[in-house]
Amino acid sequence: MGAATVTRQEILQQAIRQLEVAGIPDARRNAEWLLCEVLSCSRAQLYAYPDEPVKAAQQAQLAALLARRLRREPLQYVLGYVEFLGLRLEVGPAVLIPRPETEWLTARLLENLPTCRPLRILDVGTGSGCIALAIKHRRPEVQVYACDISPEALAVARRNAQKLGLEVVWQQADVLAEDFPTQIPGPFDVMVSNPPYLAINEAETLPPEVRAYEPPVALYAGSDPLRFYRALARHGQQLLASGGQLVCEVHAYHAHEVVRLLAAQGYSEVMLENDLAGLPRIVWATWSTSEA
C-alpha cells in the first residue's frame, strides 16, 4: 500500500474542512453527498466502513467535484441531478433547480386531481420537466403537455422523459407572447406553472449559487413581479376548459397581489395555500366560461 493511501473518514474530514473554510452552508452534508457520489455508496455505507481506502482515481474525482462546489456552483449541478418526488432528474445550468416548494406544489396538485375522467394538463415554464414528469409518473393516464421558452431547457426535459420512459408532449413557446394560446392545443383541465417571479432588484439578495449559476430567464420577472401571472391569467381564459383550474407557485411577498389579480380577471374560487413553512406559496383559481 503506497504512502498516499487515504481512508474514507480521512478524505471526508478533509473535504468538510475545505468547504467550511470557503463558507459553504451545510459543509458536512455537501461533503457526504459528493463522496457518496464518487464511491457509489449510500451515506450509511460511507460511515459503516470509515477505514476503507479511497483509490487514487476516486480521490482525483472528488477533488474535481470539490473544486466546482468551492466556486459556489450549486451542489445539484455538480452532481448533475436532483431527486423530485421519487424521480431522479438531470439538472444543469440550462434549468432552474427544483425547490422543495415546487415539489410540495406538485404533490398537492396530484392529491387534488380528479380520478373520475380523462384529464389534460399543461405545465407552463417546465424547465427540467419536474412537474410534468411527476404528474405523468403518478397518473399515467393523464395527457400531459409542457412548454418552455428555452430550447436548452426543453432538451434537458426531453432527456429526463426519455430516461424515465414517460410520454409528455413538449412545446417551445413563450407565455408572454400574445399568440401563446395558438401554439398550445387546448383546452386543458389544469394549467400549472412555477413562473419567474423575482424582481431584478432582488438579484443581490440571492446566494451566489443562485445569482451566478441558475438561468436568469427562469428566475426574474423584470421590474414587474406579476408579469407572468398577468399572462397566465389572460391565456388561461382561452386555454382552460370551463371549470378548469389555474395553479401557480408564487412569491410569498406577492401572493395576495396574485389572488387579487386573478379575481379581477374573472376567476372564481381563488384560494391561497400556505406551504409547510407557513408561507403563502400556492394560488388556486377556477375558470368558468359561463354561470350556467
PDB file of C-alpha atoms in Angstrom:
ATOM      1  CA  MET A   1       0.000   0.000   0.000  1.00  0.00           C
ATOM      2  CA  GLY A   2       1.532   3.358  -1.003  1.00  0.00           C
ATOM      3  CA  ALA A   3       2.074   6.349   1.243  1.00  0.00           C
ATOM      4  CA  ALA A   4      -0.800   8.203  -0.479  1.00  0.00           C
ATOM      5  CA  THR A   5      -3.406   5.842   0.960  1.00  0.00           C
ATOM      6  CA  VAL A   6      -6.356   7.825   2.381  1.00  0.00           C
ATOM      7  CA  THR A   7      -9.361   6.365   4.167  1.00  0.00           C
ATOM      8  CA  ARG A   8     -12.966   7.335   3.673  1.00  0.00           C
ATOM      9  CA  GLN A   9     -13.056   9.022   7.080  1.00  0.00           C
ATOM     10  CA  GLU A  10      -9.877  10.995   6.377  1.00  0.00           C
ATOM     11  CA  ILE A  11     -10.912  12.267   2.961  1.00  0.00           C
ATOM     12  CA  LEU A  12     -14.380  13.146   4.252  1.00  0.00           C
ATOM     13  CA  GLN A  13     -12.898  15.262   7.039  1.00  0.00           C
ATOM     14  CA  GLN A  14     -10.556  16.974   4.572  1.00  0.00           C
ATOM     15  CA  ALA A  15     -13.488  17.809   2.301  1.00  0.00           C
ATOM     16  CA  ILE A  16     -15.568  19.145   5.196  1.00  0.00           C
ATOM     17  CA  ARG A  17     -12.727  21.450   6.277  1.00  0.00           C
ATOM     18  CA  GLN A  18     -12.278  22.810   2.739  1.00  0.00           C
ATOM     19  CA  LEU A  19     -15.978  23.539   2.414  1.00  0.00           C
ATOM     20  CA  GLU A  20     -16.192  25.137   5.859  1.00  0.00           C
ATOM     21  CA  VAL A  21     -13.258  27.433   5.129  1.00  0.00           C
ATOM     22  CA  ALA A  22     -14.965  28.512   1.901  1.00  0.00           C
ATOM     23  CA  GLY A  23     -18.151  29.320   3.825  1.00  0.00           C
ATOM     24  CA  ILE A  24     -20.264  26.679   2.097  1.00  0.00           C
ATOM     25  CA  PRO A  25     -23.513  26.162   4.056  1.00  0.00           C
ATOM     26  CA  ASP A  26     -24.067  22.657   5.441  1.00  0.00           C
ATOM     27  CA  ALA A  27     -20.485  21.667   4.668  1.00  0.00           C
ATOM     28  CA  ARG A  28     -20.683  18.170   6.147  1.00  0.00           C
ATOM     29  CA  ARG A  29     -23.780  17.182   4.164  1.00  0.00           C
ATOM     30  CA  ASN A  30     -22.249  18.570   0.974  1.00  0.00           C
ATOM     31  CA  ALA A  31     -19.055  16.584   1.545  1.00  0.00           C
ATOM     32  CA  GLU A  32     -21.049  13.423   2.241  1.00  0.00           C
ATOM     33  CA  TRP A  33     -23.086  13.800  -0.952  1.00  0.00           C
ATOM     34  CA  LEU A  34     -20.001  14.334  -3.086  1.00  0.00           C
ATOM     35  CA  LEU A  35     -18.033  11.462  -1.556  1.00  0.00           C
ATOM     36  CA  CYS A  36     -21.016   9.096  -1.791  1.00  0.00           C
ATOM     37  CA  GLU A  37     -21.329  10.020  -5.465  1.00  0.00           C
ATOM     38  CA  VAL A  38     -17.662   9.231  -6.094  1.00  0.00           C
ATOM     39  CA  LEU A  39     -17.762   5.976  -4.144  1.00  0.00           C
ATOM     40  CA  SER A  40     -21.205   4.926  -5.469  1.00  0.00           C
ATOM     41  CA  CYS A  41     -22.330   4.224  -1.915  1.00  0.00           C
ATOM     42  CA  SER A  42     -25.017   5.371   0.486  1.00  0.00           C
ATOM     43  CA  ARG A  43     -24.430   7.637   3.471  1.00  0.00           C
ATOM     44  CA  ALA A  44     -24.936   4.633   5.764  1.00  0.00           C
ATOM     45  CA  GLN A  45     -22.294   2.662   3.857  1.00  0.00           C
ATOM     46  CA  LEU A  46     -19.927   5.627   3.997  1.00  0.00           C
ATOM     47  CA  TYR A  47     -19.989   5.606   7.794  1.00  0.00           C
ATOM     48  CA  ALA A  48     -20.165   1.817   8.120  1.00  0.00           C
ATOM     49  CA  TYR A  49     -16.712   1.416   6.543  1.00  0.00           C
ATOM     50  CA  PRO A  50     -14.741   4.521   7.615  1.00  0.00           C
ATOM     51  CA  ASP A  51     -11.323   2.854   7.246  1.00  0.00           C
ATOM     52  CA  GLU A  52     -11.906   1.659   3.681  1.00  0.00           C
ATOM     53  CA  PRO A  53      -9.144   3.103   1.435  1.00  0.00           C
ATOM     54  CA  VAL A  54     -10.123   5.555  -1.299  1.00  0.00           C
ATOM     55  CA  LYS A  55      -8.453   4.846  -4.638  1.00  0.00           C
ATOM     56  CA  ALA A  56      -6.297   7.494  -6.287  1.00  0.00           C
ATOM     57  CA  ALA A  57      -8.735   7.863  -9.187  1.00  0.00           C
ATOM     58  CA  GLN A  58     -11.580   8.406  -6.735  1.00  0.00           C
ATOM     59  CA  GLN A  59      -9.532  10.983  -4.853  1.00  0.00           C
ATOM     60  CA  ALA A  60      -8.969  12.853  -8.107  1.00  0.00           C
ATOM     61  CA  GLN A  61     -12.650  12.680  -8.992  1.00  0.00           C
ATOM     62  CA  LEU A  62     -13.634  14.043  -5.587  1.00  0.00           C
ATOM     63  CA  ALA A  63     -11.088  16.851  -5.903  1.00  0.00           C
ATOM     64  CA  ALA A  64     -12.606  17.879  -9.248  1.00  0.00           C
ATOM     65  CA  LEU A  65     -16.138  17.920  -7.826  1.00  0.00           C
ATOM     66  CA  LEU A  66     -14.996  19.803  -4.728  1.00  0.00           C
ATOM     67  CA  ALA A  67     -13.309  22.449  -6.865  1.00  0.00           C
ATOM     68  CA  ARG A  68     -16.627  23.152  -8.578  1.00  0.00           C
ATOM     69  CA  ARG A  69     -18.532  23.330  -5.298  1.00  0.00           C
ATOM     70  CA  LEU A  70     -15.878  25.602  -3.780  1.00  0.00           C
ATOM     71  CA  ARG A  71     -16.572  28.023  -6.643  1.00  0.00           C
ATOM     72  CA  ARG A  72     -20.155  28.055  -5.302  1.00  0.00           C
ATOM     73  CA  GLU A  73     -21.567  26.057  -8.188  1.00  0.00           C
ATOM     74  CA  PRO A  74     -24.810  24.533  -6.867  1.00  0.00           C
ATOM     75  CA  LEU A  75     -24.418  21.040  -5.462  1.00  0.00           C
ATOM     76  CA  GLN A  76     -27.178  19.763  -7.760  1.00  0.00           C
ATOM     77  CA  TYR A  77     -25.308  20.983 -10.847  1.00  0.00           C
ATOM     78  CA  VAL A  78     -22.080  19.440  -9.566  1.00  0.00           C
ATOM     79  CA  LEU A  79     -23.837  16.110  -9.076  1.00  0.00           C
ATOM     80  CA  GLY A  80     -25.814  16.564 -12.292  1.00  0.00           C
ATOM     81  CA  TYR A  81     -29.155  15.501 -10.855  1.00  0.00           C
ATOM     82  CA  VAL A  82     -31.828  16.155  -8.248  1.00  0.00           C
ATOM     83  CA  GLU A  83     -34.459  13.951  -6.628  1.00  0.00           C
ATOM     84  CA  PHE A  84     -38.039  15.140  -7.158  1.00  0.00           C
ATOM     85  CA  LEU A  85     -40.985  13.156  -5.796  1.00  0.00           C
ATOM     86  CA  GLY A  86     -39.021   9.944  -6.187  1.00  0.00           C
ATOM     87  CA  LEU A  87     -37.719  10.729  -9.678  1.00  0.00           C
ATOM     88  CA  ARG A  88     -34.050  11.347 -10.427  1.00  0.00           C
ATOM     89  CA  LEU A  89     -33.899  14.266 -12.842  1.00  0.00           C
ATOM     90  CA  GLU A  90     -30.962  15.679 -14.755  1.00  0.00           C
ATOM     91  CA  VAL A  91     -30.302  19.333 -13.950  1.00  0.00           C
ATOM     92  CA  GLY A  92     -27.699  21.774 -15.210  1.00  0.00           C
ATOM     93  CA  PRO A  93     -27.187  25.471 -15.979  1.00  0.00           C
ATOM     94  CA  ALA A  94     -29.999  25.440 -18.574  1.00  0.00           C
ATOM     95  CA  VAL A  95     -32.679  24.793 -15.942  1.00  0.00           C
ATOM     96  CA  LEU A  96     -33.749  26.026 -12.553  1.00  0.00           C
ATOM     97  CA  ILE A  97     -33.047  23.605  -9.727  1.00  0.00           C
ATOM     98  CA  PRO A  98     -36.436  22.326  -8.481  1.00  0.00           C
ATOM     99  CA  ARG A  99     -37.119  23.596  -4.963  1.00  0.00           C
ATOM    100  CA  PRO A 100     -38.948  21.812  -2.138  1.00  0.00           C
ATOM    101  CA  GLU A 101     -41.777  24.347  -2.609  1.00  0.00           C
ATOM    102  CA  THR A 102     -42.283  23.158  -6.188  1.00  0.00           C
ATOM    103  CA  GLU A 103     -42.187  19.539  -5.063  1.00  0.00           C
ATOM    104  CA  TRP A 104     -44.860  20.357  -2.487  1.00  0.00           C
ATOM    105  CA  LEU A 105     -46.996  22.201  -5.077  1.00  0.00           C
ATOM    106  CA  THR A 106     -46.826  19.171  -7.364  1.00  0.00           C
ATOM    107  CA  ALA A 107     -47.745  16.803  -4.545  1.00  0.00           C
ATOM    108  CA  ARG A 108     -50.726  18.970  -3.606  1.00  0.00           C
ATOM    109  CA  LEU A 109     -51.865  19.141  -7.227  1.00  0.00           C
ATOM    110  CA  LEU A 110     -51.663  15.365  -7.534  1.00  0.00           C
ATOM    111  CA  GLU A 111     -53.737  14.991  -4.370  1.00  0.00           C
ATOM    112  CA  ASN A 112     -56.453  17.200  -5.861  1.00  0.00           C
ATOM    113  CA  LEU A 113     -56.632  15.843  -9.411  1.00  0.00           C
ATOM    114  CA  PRO A 114     -59.992  14.209 -10.230  1.00  0.00           C
ATOM    115  CA  THR A 115     -59.852  10.470 -10.908  1.00  0.00           C
ATOM    116  CA  CYS A 116     -63.288  10.063 -12.498  1.00  0.00           C
ATOM    117  CA  ARG A 117     -62.479  11.336 -16.011  1.00  0.00           C
ATOM    118  CA  PRO A 118     -59.646  11.782 -18.535  1.00  0.00           C
ATOM    119  CA  LEU A 119     -57.574  14.904 -17.926  1.00  0.00           C
ATOM    120  CA  ARG A 120     -55.371  17.193 -19.999  1.00  0.00           C
ATOM    121  CA  ILE A 121     -52.751  19.214 -18.120  1.00  0.00           C
ATOM    122  CA  LEU A 122     -50.385  21.957 -19.294  1.00  0.00           C
ATOM    123  CA  ASP A 123     -47.171  22.789 -17.399  1.00  0.00           C
ATOM    124  CA  VAL A 124     -46.060  26.311 -18.369  1.00  0.00           C
ATOM    125  CA  GLY A 125     -42.344  27.055 -17.975  1.00  0.00           C
ATOM    126  CA  THR A 126     -41.448  23.424 -17.432  1.00  0.00           C
ATOM    127  CA  GLY A 127     -37.658  23.777 -17.062  1.00  0.00           C
ATOM    128  CA  SER A 128     -36.286  20.341 -16.175  1.00  0.00           C
ATOM    129  CA  GLY A 129     -39.776  18.907 -16.672  1.00  0.00           C
ATOM    130  CA  CYS A 130     -40.107  18.150 -12.966  1.00  0.00           C
ATOM    131  CA  ILE A 131     -43.806  18.994 -12.565  1.00  0.00           C
ATOM    132  CA  ALA A 132     -44.912  17.458 -15.866  1.00  0.00           C
ATOM    133  CA  LEU A 133     -42.930  14.260 -15.349  1.00  0.00           C
ATOM    134  CA  ALA A 134     -44.028  13.792 -11.751  1.00  0.00           C
ATOM    135  CA  ILE A 135     -47.664  14.108 -12.828  1.00  0.00           C
ATOM    136  CA  LYS A 136     -47.197  11.651 -15.693  1.00  0.00           C
ATOM    137  CA  HIS A 137     -45.361   9.228 -13.410  1.00  0.00           C
ATOM    138  CA  ARG A 138     -48.114   9.222 -10.775  1.00  0.00           C
ATOM    139  CA  ARG A 139     -51.036   9.499 -13.217  1.00  0.00           C
ATOM    140  CA  PRO A 140     -50.002   7.778 -16.474  1.00  0.00           C
ATOM    141  CA  GLU A 141     -53.499   8.083 -17.970  1.00  0.00           C
ATOM    142  CA  VAL A 142     -53.343  11.892 -17.899  1.00  0.00           C
ATOM    143  CA  GLN A 143     -52.365  13.697 -21.109  1.00  0.00           C
ATOM    144  CA  VAL A 144     -49.519  15.995 -20.077  1.00  0.00           C
ATOM    145  CA  TYR A 145     -48.239  18.896 -22.161  1.00  0.00           C
ATOM    146  CA  ALA A 146     -45.319  21.104 -21.171  1.00  0.00           C
ATOM    147  CA  CYS A 147     -43.774  24.216 -22.663  1.00  0.00           C
ATOM    148  CA  ASP A 148     -40.796  26.479 -22.135  1.00  0.00           C
ATOM    149  CA  ILE A 149     -39.252  29.420 -23.955  1.00  0.00           C
ATOM    150  CA  SER A 150     -35.777  27.872 -23.700  1.00  0.00           C
ATOM    151  CA  PRO A 151     -34.771  25.180 -26.216  1.00  0.00           C
ATOM    152  CA  GLU A 152     -31.888  24.245 -23.913  1.00  0.00           C
ATOM    153  CA  ALA A 153     -34.292  23.645 -21.024  1.00  0.00           C
ATOM    154  CA  LEU A 154     -36.577  21.572 -23.255  1.00  0.00           C
ATOM    155  CA  ALA A 155     -33.604  19.439 -24.291  1.00  0.00           C
ATOM    156  CA  VAL A 156     -32.985  18.638 -20.605  1.00  0.00           C
ATOM    157  CA  ALA A 157     -36.689  17.894 -20.049  1.00  0.00           C
ATOM    158  CA  ARG A 158     -36.803  15.573 -23.063  1.00  0.00           C
ATOM    159  CA  ARG A 159     -33.738  13.673 -21.839  1.00  0.00           C
ATOM    160  CA  ASN A 160     -35.381  13.266 -18.438  1.00  0.00           C
ATOM    161  CA  ALA A 161     -38.551  11.961 -20.064  1.00  0.00           C
ATOM    162  CA  GLN A 162     -36.593   9.515 -22.199  1.00  0.00           C
ATOM    163  CA  LYS A 163     -34.614   8.166 -19.243  1.00  0.00           C
ATOM    164  CA  LEU A 164     -37.785   7.711 -17.220  1.00  0.00           C
ATOM    165  CA  GLY A 165     -39.825   6.292 -20.091  1.00  0.00           C
ATOM    166  CA  LEU A 166     -42.556   8.907 -19.643  1.00  0.00           C
ATOM    167  CA  GLU A 167     -44.547  10.373 -22.516  1.00  0.00           C
ATOM    168  CA  VAL A 168     -45.071  14.139 -22.337  1.00  0.00           C
ATOM    169  CA  VAL A 169     -45.754  16.490 -25.265  1.00  0.00           C
ATOM    170  CA  TRP A 170     -43.031  19.159 -25.245  1.00  0.00           C
ATOM    171  CA  GLN A 171     -43.502  22.509 -26.956  1.00  0.00           C
ATOM    172  CA  GLN A 172     -41.254  25.562 -27.255  1.00  0.00           C
ATOM    173  CA  ALA A 173     -43.441  28.585 -26.564  1.00  0.00           C
ATOM    174  CA  ASP A 174     -43.251  31.998 -24.891  1.00  0.00           C
ATOM    175  CA  VAL A 175     -46.085  32.544 -22.419  1.00  0.00           C
ATOM    176  CA  LEU A 176     -45.577  36.304 -22.704  1.00  0.00           C
ATOM    177  CA  ALA A 177     -46.409  36.215 -26.432  1.00  0.00           C
ATOM    178  CA  GLU A 178     -49.923  37.265 -27.412  1.00  0.00           C
ATOM    179  CA  ASP A 179     -50.272  34.242 -29.706  1.00  0.00           C
ATOM    180  CA  PHE A 180     -49.325  31.770 -26.962  1.00  0.00           C
ATOM    181  CA  PRO A 181     -52.789  30.091 -26.969  1.00  0.00           C
ATOM    182  CA  THR A 182     -52.483  29.311 -30.684  1.00  0.00           C
ATOM    183  CA  GLN A 183     -49.226  27.413 -30.081  1.00  0.00           C
ATOM    184  CA  ILE A 184     -50.674  25.024 -27.495  1.00  0.00           C
ATOM    185  CA  PRO A 185     -53.535  22.608 -28.305  1.00  0.00           C
ATOM    186  CA  GLY A 186     -56.123  23.346 -25.623  1.00  0.00           C
ATOM    187  CA  PRO A 187     -58.444  23.097 -23.876  1.00  0.00           C
ATOM    188  CA  PHE A 188     -56.910  21.919 -20.606  1.00  0.00           C
ATOM    189  CA  ASP A 189     -58.378  20.852 -17.319  1.00  0.00           C
ATOM    190  CA  VAL A 190     -55.396  22.258 -15.432  1.00  0.00           C
ATOM    191  CA  MET A 191     -52.701  24.820 -16.190  1.00  0.00           C
ATOM    192  CA  VAL A 192     -49.872  24.669 -13.676  1.00  0.00           C
ATOM    193  CA  SER A 193     -46.870  26.960 -13.535  1.00  0.00           C
ATOM    194  CA  ASN A 194     -43.891  27.949 -11.430  1.00  0.00           C
ATOM    195  CA  PRO A 195     -43.077  31.088 -13.421  1.00  0.00           C
ATOM    196  CA  PRO A 196     -40.209  33.545 -12.926  1.00  0.00           C
ATOM    197  CA  TYR A 197     -41.314  35.838 -10.110  1.00  0.00           C
ATOM    198  CA  LEU A 198     -38.242  37.606  -8.734  1.00  0.00           C
ATOM    199  CA  ALA A 199     -37.834  41.307  -9.385  1.00  0.00           C
ATOM    200  CA  ILE A 200     -34.468  42.100 -10.943  1.00  0.00           C
ATOM    201  CA  ASN A 201     -33.526  44.203  -7.913  1.00  0.00           C
ATOM    202  CA  GLU A 202     -33.671  41.055  -5.758  1.00  0.00           C
ATOM    203  CA  ALA A 203     -30.627  39.558  -7.513  1.00  0.00           C
ATOM    204  CA  GLU A 204     -28.134  40.890  -4.985  1.00  0.00           C
ATOM    205  CA  THR A 205     -30.065  39.307  -2.115  1.00  0.00           C
ATOM    206  CA  LEU A 206     -29.655  35.815  -3.566  1.00  0.00           C
ATOM    207  CA  PRO A 207     -26.891  33.363  -2.601  1.00  0.00           C
ATOM    208  CA  PRO A 208     -24.065  33.086  -5.151  1.00  0.00           C
ATOM    209  CA  GLU A 209     -25.201  29.581  -6.120  1.00  0.00           C
ATOM    210  CA  VAL A 210     -28.421  31.098  -7.460  1.00  0.00           C
ATOM    211  CA  ARG A 211     -27.220  34.506  -8.655  1.00  0.00           C
ATOM    212  CA  ALA A 212     -24.183  33.296 -10.577  1.00  0.00           C
ATOM    213  CA  TYR A 213     -25.317  29.927 -11.907  1.00  0.00           C
ATOM    214  CA  GLU A 214     -29.067  29.469 -12.350  1.00  0.00           C
ATOM    215  CA  PRO A 215     -30.626  30.729 -15.609  1.00  0.00           C
ATOM    216  CA  PRO A 216     -31.881  34.339 -15.283  1.00  0.00           C
ATOM    217  CA  VAL A 217     -34.729  33.621 -17.720  1.00  0.00           C
ATOM    218  CA  ALA A 218     -36.161  31.192 -15.156  1.00  0.00           C
ATOM    219  CA  LEU A 219     -35.641  33.463 -12.156  1.00  0.00           C
ATOM    220  CA  TYR A 220     -36.513  37.056 -12.955  1.00  0.00           C
ATOM    221  CA  ALA A 221     -39.793  38.654 -13.979  1.00  0.00           C
ATOM    222  CA  GLY A 222     -38.112  42.002 -14.622  1.00  0.00           C
ATOM    223  CA  SER A 223     -39.410  45.130 -12.916  1.00  0.00           C
ATOM    224  CA  ASP A 224     -42.956  43.736 -12.632  1.00  0.00           C
ATOM    225  CA  PRO A 225     -43.118  40.637 -10.372  1.00  0.00           C
ATOM    226  CA  LEU A 226     -46.687  39.953 -11.576  1.00  0.00           C
ATOM    227  CA  ARG A 227     -45.756  40.000 -15.260  1.00  0.00           C
ATOM    228  CA  PHE A 228     -46.061  36.253 -15.815  1.00  0.00           C
ATOM    229  CA  TYR A 229     -49.203  35.919 -13.701  1.00  0.00           C
ATOM    230  CA  ARG A 230     -50.913  38.528 -15.866  1.00  0.00           C
ATOM    231  CA  ALA A 231     -50.046  36.445 -18.948  1.00  0.00           C
ATOM    232  CA  LEU A 232     -51.150  33.184 -17.325  1.00  0.00           C
ATOM    233  CA  ALA A 233     -54.470  34.730 -16.291  1.00  0.00           C
ATOM    234  CA  ARG A 234     -55.079  36.077 -19.786  1.00  0.00           C
ATOM    235  CA  HIS A 235     -54.154  32.881 -21.621  1.00  0.00           C
ATOM    236  CA  GLY A 236     -55.995  30.682 -19.134  1.00  0.00           C
ATOM    237  CA  GLN A 237     -59.226  32.315 -20.251  1.00  0.00           C
ATOM    238  CA  GLN A 238     -58.646  30.799 -23.697  1.00  0.00           C
ATOM    239  CA  LEU A 239     -56.842  27.583 -22.832  1.00  0.00           C
ATOM    240  CA  LEU A 240     -58.771  26.295 -19.829  1.00  0.00           C
ATOM    241  CA  ALA A 241     -61.920  24.267 -20.201  1.00  0.00           C
ATOM    242  CA  SER A 242     -64.899  25.607 -18.270  1.00  0.00           C
ATOM    243  CA  GLY A 243     -64.307  24.645 -14.657  1.00  0.00           C
ATOM    244  CA  GLY A 244     -60.594  24.210 -15.311  1.00  0.00           C
ATOM    245  CA  GLN A 245     -58.001  25.207 -12.730  1.00  0.00           C
ATOM    246  CA  LEU A 246     -55.023  27.528 -12.849  1.00  0.00           C
ATOM    247  CA  VAL A 247     -52.465  26.516 -10.215  1.00  0.00           C
ATOM    248  CA  CYS A 248     -49.372  28.662  -9.632  1.00  0.00           C
ATOM    249  CA  GLU A 249     -46.410  28.815  -7.343  1.00  0.00           C
ATOM    250  CA  VAL A 250     -45.999  32.388  -6.125  1.00  0.00           C
ATOM    251  CA  HIS A 251     -43.528  34.626  -4.358  1.00  0.00           C
ATOM    252  CA  ALA A 252     -44.677  34.818  -0.735  1.00  0.00           C
ATOM    253  CA  TYR A 253     -44.357  38.621  -0.766  1.00  0.00           C
ATOM    254  CA  HIS A 254     -46.676  38.976  -3.767  1.00  0.00           C
ATOM    255  CA  ALA A 255     -49.104  36.123  -3.103  1.00  0.00           C
ATOM    256  CA  HIS A 256     -52.061  38.315  -2.167  1.00  0.00           C
ATOM    257  CA  GLU A 257     -51.482  40.508  -5.220  1.00  0.00           C
ATOM    258  CA  VAL A 258     -51.735  37.414  -7.440  1.00  0.00           C
ATOM    259  CA  VAL A 259     -55.006  36.467  -5.728  1.00  0.00           C
ATOM    260  CA  ARG A 260     -56.447  39.943  -6.387  1.00  0.00           C
ATOM    261  CA  LEU A 261     -55.223  39.842  -9.994  1.00  0.00           C
ATOM    262  CA  LEU A 262     -56.936  36.534 -10.749  1.00  0.00           C
ATOM    263  CA  ALA A 263     -60.166  37.573  -9.062  1.00  0.00           C
ATOM    264  CA  ALA A 264     -60.174  40.790 -11.096  1.00  0.00           C
ATOM    265  CA  GLN A 265     -59.674  38.739 -14.281  1.00  0.00           C
ATOM    266  CA  GLY A 266     -62.880  36.800 -13.633  1.00  0.00           C
ATOM    267  CA  TYR A 267     -61.517  33.661 -11.964  1.00  0.00           C
ATOM    268  CA  SER A 268     -63.578  32.167  -9.165  1.00  0.00           C
ATOM    269  CA  GLU A 269     -62.718  30.140  -6.073  1.00  0.00           C
ATOM    270  CA  VAL A 270     -59.360  31.916  -5.904  1.00  0.00           C
ATOM    271  CA  MET A 271     -57.549  30.455  -2.908  1.00  0.00           C
ATOM    272  CA  LEU A 272     -54.148  30.909  -1.353  1.00  0.00           C
ATOM    273  CA  GLU A 273     -52.430  27.988   0.356  1.00  0.00           C
ATOM    274  CA  ASN A 274     -49.502  28.140   2.746  1.00  0.00           C
ATOM    275  CA  ASP A 275     -46.542  25.815   2.371  1.00  0.00           C
ATOM    276  CA  LEU A 276     -45.084  23.650   5.129  1.00  0.00           C
ATOM    277  CA  ALA A 277     -43.130  26.654   6.420  1.00  0.00           C
ATOM    278  CA  GLY A 278     -46.351  28.640   6.769  1.00  0.00           C
ATOM    279  CA  LEU A 279     -45.634  30.927   3.805  1.00  0.00           C
ATOM    280  CA  PRO A 280     -48.280  31.630   1.128  1.00  0.00           C
ATOM    281  CA  ARG A 281     -46.910  29.792  -1.908  1.00  0.00           C
ATOM    282  CA  ILE A 282     -49.747  28.275  -3.998  1.00  0.00           C
ATOM    283  CA  VAL A 283     -52.629  30.054  -5.671  1.00  0.00           C
ATOM    284  CA  TRP A 284     -55.586  28.001  -6.922  1.00  0.00           C
ATOM    285  CA  ALA A 285     -58.172  29.532  -9.247  1.00  0.00           C
ATOM    286  CA  THR A 286     -61.076  28.231 -11.340  1.00  0.00           C
ATOM    287  CA  TRP A 287     -62.082  29.491 -14.774  1.00  0.00           C
ATOM    288  CA  SER A 288     -65.722  29.160 -15.835  1.00  0.00           C
ATOM    289  CA  THR A 289     -66.924  30.283 -19.267  1.00  0.00           C
ATOM    290  CA  SER A 290     -70.486  30.804 -18.077  1.00  0.00           C
ATOM    291  CA  GLU A 291     -72.532  30.955 -14.929  1.00  0.00           C
ATOM    292  CA  ALA A 292     -74.671  28.039 -16.062  1.00  0.00           C
TER     293      ALA A 292
END
